Coordinates of N, CA and C in Angstrom, one line a residue:
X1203 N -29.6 -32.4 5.3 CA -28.8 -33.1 6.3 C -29.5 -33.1 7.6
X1204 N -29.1 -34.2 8.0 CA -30.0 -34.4 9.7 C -29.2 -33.7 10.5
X1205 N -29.7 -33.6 11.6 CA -28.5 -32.9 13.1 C -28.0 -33.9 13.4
X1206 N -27.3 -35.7 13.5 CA -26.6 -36.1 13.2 C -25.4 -36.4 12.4
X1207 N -25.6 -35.7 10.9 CA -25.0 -35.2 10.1 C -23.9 -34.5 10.0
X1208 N -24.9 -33.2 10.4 CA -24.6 -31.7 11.1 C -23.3 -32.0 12.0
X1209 N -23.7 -32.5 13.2 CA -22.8 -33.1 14.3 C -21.6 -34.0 13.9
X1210 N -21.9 -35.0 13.0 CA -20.6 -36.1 12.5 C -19.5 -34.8 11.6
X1211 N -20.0 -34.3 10.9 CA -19.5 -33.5 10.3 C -18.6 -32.4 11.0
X1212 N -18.9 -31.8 11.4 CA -18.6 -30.8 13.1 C -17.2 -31.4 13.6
X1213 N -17.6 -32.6 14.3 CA -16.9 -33.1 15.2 C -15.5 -33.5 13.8
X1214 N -15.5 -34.2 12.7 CA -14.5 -34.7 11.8 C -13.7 -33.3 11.2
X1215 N -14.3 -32.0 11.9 CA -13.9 -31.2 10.5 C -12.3 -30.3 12.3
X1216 N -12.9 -30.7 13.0 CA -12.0 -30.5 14.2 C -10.8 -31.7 14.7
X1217 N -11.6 -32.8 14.8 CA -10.4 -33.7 15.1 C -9.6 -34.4 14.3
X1218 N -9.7 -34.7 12.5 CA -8.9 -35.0 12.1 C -7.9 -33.8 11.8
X1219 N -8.0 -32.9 11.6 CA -6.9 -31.8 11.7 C -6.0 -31.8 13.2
X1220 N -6.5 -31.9 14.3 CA -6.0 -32.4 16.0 C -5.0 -33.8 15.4
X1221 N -5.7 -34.6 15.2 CA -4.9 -35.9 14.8 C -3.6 -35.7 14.0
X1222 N -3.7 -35.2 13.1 CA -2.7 -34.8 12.2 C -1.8 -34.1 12.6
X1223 N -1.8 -32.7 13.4 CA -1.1 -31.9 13.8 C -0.4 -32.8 15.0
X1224 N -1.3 -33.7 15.8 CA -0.5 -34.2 17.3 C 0.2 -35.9 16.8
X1225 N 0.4 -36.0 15.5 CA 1.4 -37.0 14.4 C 2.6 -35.8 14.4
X1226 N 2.8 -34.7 14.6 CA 4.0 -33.9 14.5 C 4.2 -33.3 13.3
X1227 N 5.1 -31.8 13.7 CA 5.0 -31.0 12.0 C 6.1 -31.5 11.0
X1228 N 6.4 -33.3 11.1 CA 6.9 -33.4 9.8 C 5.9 -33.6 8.8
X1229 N 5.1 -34.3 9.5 CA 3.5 -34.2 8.8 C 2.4 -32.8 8.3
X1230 N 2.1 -32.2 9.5 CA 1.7 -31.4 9.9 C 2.0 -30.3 8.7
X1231 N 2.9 -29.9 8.6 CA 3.3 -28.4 8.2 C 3.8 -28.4 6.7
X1232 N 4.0 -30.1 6.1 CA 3.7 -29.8 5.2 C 2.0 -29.8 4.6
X1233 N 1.3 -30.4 4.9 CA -0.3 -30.6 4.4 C -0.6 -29.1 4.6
X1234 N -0.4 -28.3 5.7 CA -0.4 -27.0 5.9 C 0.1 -25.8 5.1
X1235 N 0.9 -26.5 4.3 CA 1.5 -25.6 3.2 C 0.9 -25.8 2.0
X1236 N 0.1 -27.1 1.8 CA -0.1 -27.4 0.6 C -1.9 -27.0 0.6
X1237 N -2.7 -26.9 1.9 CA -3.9 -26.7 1.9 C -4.0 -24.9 2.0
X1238 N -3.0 -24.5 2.3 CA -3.0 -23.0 1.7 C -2.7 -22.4 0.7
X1239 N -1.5 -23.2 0.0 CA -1.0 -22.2 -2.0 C -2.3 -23.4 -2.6
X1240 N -2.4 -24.2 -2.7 CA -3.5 -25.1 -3.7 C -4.6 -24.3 -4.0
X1241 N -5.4 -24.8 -3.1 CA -7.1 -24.9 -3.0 C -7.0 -23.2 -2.8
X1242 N -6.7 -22.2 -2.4 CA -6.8 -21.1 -2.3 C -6.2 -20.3 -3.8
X1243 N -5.5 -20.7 -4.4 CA -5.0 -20.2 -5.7 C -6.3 -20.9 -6.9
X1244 N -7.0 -21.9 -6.7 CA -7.6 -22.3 -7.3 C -8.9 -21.8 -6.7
X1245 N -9.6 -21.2 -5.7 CA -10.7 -20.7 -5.3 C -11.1 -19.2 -5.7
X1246 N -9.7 -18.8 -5.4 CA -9.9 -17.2 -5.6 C -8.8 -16.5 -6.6
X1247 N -8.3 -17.5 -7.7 CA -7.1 -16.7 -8.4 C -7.5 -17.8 -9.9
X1248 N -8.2 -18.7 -9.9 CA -8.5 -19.5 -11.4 C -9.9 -19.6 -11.5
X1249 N -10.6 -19.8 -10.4 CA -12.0 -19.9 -10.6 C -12.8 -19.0 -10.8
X1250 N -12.5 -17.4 -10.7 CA -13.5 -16.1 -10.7 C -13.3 -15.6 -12.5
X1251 N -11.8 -15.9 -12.9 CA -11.9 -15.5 -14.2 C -12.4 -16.3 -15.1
X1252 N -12.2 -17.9 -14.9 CA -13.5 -19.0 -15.9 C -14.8 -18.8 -15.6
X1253 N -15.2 -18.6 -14.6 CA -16.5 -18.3 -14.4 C -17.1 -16.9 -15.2
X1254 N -16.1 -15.8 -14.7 CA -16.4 -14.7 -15.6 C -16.2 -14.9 -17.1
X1255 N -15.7 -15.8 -17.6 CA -15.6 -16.3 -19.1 C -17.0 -16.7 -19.6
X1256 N -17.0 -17.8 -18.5 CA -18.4 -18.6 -18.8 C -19.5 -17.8 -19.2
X1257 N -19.8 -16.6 -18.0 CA -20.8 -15.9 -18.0 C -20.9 -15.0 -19.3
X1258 N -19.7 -14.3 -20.0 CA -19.5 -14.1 -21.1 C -20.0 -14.6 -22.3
X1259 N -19.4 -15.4 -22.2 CA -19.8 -16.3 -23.6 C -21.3 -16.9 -23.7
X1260 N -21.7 -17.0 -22.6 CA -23.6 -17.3 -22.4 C -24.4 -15.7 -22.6
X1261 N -23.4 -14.9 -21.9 CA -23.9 -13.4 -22.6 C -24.2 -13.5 -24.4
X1262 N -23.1 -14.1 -24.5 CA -23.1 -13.5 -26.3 C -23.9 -14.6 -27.0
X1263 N -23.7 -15.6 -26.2 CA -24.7 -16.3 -27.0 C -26.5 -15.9 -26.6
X1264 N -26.4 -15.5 -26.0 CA -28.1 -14.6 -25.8 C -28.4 -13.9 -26.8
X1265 N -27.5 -12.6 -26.8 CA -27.5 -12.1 -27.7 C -27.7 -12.5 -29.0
X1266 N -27.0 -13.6 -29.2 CA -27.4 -13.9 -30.9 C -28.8 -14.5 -31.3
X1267 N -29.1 -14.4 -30.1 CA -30.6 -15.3 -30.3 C -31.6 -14.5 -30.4
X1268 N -31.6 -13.4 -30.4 CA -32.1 -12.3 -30.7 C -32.5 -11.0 -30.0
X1269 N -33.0 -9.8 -30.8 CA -32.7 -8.4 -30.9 C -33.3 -8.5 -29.1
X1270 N -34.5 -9.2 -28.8 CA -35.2 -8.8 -27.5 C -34.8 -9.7 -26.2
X1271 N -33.4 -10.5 -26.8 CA -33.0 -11.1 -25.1 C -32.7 -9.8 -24.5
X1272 N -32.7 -9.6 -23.4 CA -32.0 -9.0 -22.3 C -30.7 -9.8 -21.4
X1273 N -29.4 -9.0 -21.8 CA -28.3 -9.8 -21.2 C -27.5 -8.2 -21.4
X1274 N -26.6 -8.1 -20.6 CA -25.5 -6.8 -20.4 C -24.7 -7.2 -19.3
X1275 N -24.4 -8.6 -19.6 CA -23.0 -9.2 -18.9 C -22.0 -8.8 -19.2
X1276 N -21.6 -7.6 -18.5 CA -20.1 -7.4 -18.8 C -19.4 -7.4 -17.3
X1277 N -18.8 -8.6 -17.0 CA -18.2 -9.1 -16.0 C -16.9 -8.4 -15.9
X1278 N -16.2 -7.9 -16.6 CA -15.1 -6.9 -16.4 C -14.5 -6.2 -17.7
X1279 N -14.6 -5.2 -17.2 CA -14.3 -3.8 -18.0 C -13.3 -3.9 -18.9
X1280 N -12.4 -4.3 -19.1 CA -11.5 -4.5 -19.9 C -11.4 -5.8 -21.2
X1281 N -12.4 -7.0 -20.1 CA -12.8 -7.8 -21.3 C -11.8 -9.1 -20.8
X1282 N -11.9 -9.7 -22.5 CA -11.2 -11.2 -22.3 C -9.7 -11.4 -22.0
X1283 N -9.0 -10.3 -22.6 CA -7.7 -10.1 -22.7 C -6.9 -10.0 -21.0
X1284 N -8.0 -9.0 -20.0 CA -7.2 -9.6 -18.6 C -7.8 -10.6 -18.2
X1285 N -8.9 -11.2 -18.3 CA -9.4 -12.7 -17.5 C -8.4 -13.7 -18.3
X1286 N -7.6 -13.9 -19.4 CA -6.9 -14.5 -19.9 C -5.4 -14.2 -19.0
X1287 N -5.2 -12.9 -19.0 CA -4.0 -12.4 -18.3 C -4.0 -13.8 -16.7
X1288 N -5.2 -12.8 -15.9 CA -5.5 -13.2 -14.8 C -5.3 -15.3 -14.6
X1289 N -5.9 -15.7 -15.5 CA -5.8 -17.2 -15.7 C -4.6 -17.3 -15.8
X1290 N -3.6 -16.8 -16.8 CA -2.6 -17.4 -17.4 C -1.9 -16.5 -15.7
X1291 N -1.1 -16.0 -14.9 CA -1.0 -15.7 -13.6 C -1.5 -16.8 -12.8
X1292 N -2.5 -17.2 -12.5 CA -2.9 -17.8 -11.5 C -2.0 -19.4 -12.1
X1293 N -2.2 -20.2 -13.1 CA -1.5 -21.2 -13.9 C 0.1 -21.1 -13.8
X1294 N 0.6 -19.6 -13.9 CA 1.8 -19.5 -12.9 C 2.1 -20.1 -11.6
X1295 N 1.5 -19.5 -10.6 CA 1.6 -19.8 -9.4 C 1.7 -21.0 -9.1
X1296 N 0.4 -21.7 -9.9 CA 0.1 -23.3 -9.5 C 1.2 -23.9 -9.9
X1297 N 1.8 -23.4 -10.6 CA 2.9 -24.0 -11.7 C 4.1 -24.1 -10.3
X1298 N 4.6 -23.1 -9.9 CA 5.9 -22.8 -9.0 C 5.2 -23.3 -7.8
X1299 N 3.8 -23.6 -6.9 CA 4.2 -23.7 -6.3 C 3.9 -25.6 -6.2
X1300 N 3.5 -26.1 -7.5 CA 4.0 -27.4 -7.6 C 5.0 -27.9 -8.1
X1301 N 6.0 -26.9 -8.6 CA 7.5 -27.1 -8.6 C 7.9 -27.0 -6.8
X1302 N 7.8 -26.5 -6.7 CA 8.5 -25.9 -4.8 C 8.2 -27.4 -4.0
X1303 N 7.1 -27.6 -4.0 CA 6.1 -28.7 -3.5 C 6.8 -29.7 -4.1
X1304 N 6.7 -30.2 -5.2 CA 7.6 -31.4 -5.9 C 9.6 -31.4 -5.0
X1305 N 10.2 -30.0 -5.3 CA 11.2 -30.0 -4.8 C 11.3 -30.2 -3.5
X1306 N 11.1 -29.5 -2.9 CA 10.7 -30.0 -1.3 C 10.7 -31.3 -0.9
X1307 N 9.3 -31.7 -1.3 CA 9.9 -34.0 -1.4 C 10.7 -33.9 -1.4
X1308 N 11.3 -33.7 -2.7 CA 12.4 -34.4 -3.1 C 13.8 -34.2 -2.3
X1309 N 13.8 -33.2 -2.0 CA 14.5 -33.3 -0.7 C 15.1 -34.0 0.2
X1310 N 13.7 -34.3 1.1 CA 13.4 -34.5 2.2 C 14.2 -36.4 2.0

């Protein structure tokens, strides 16, 4: 990226959030509600346990390829049964808070 780039970028990641919020919080406070349960339930509550899956299953398949891979991915101690837990929780949340979010519209 150029320092024009750098700079367009910069300046868009400050004033369309300004613009939005000074349209008023009927606007405002909902996008505010939805860019915090979303993208944050999906960053740090769905994405660390498929990844740790991922990295799993490319463990085992190392392994099968024979006696002298080197692989001792064990991404968590208990195994598949809480990264399953942990997914099927986070798939909750997303669940209720796109029910809440749905209801809410519908409301309004």
């Amino acid at each position: 990226c150029s320092l024009d780039d750098k700079t367009i970028s910069s300046v868009a990641s400050v004033v369309l959030p300004a613009l939005l919020a000074c349209a008023g919080p009927q606007l405002y406070v909902p996008l505010l509600a939805f860019a915090g349960a979303f993208p944050t339930m999906l960053l740090y509550g769905l994405m660390p346990p498929l990844a740790a899956l991922a990295l799993r299953r490319s463990g085992l398949q190392e392994r099968r390829r024979g006696p002298n891979a080197v692989t001792t991915a064990r991404p968590v101690a208990l195994g598949v049964p809480i990264l399953r837990l942990v997914i099927g929780i986070s798939i909750g949340f997303l669940g209720v808070n796109s029910f809440l979010a749905v209801a809410g519209a519908l409301q309004r």
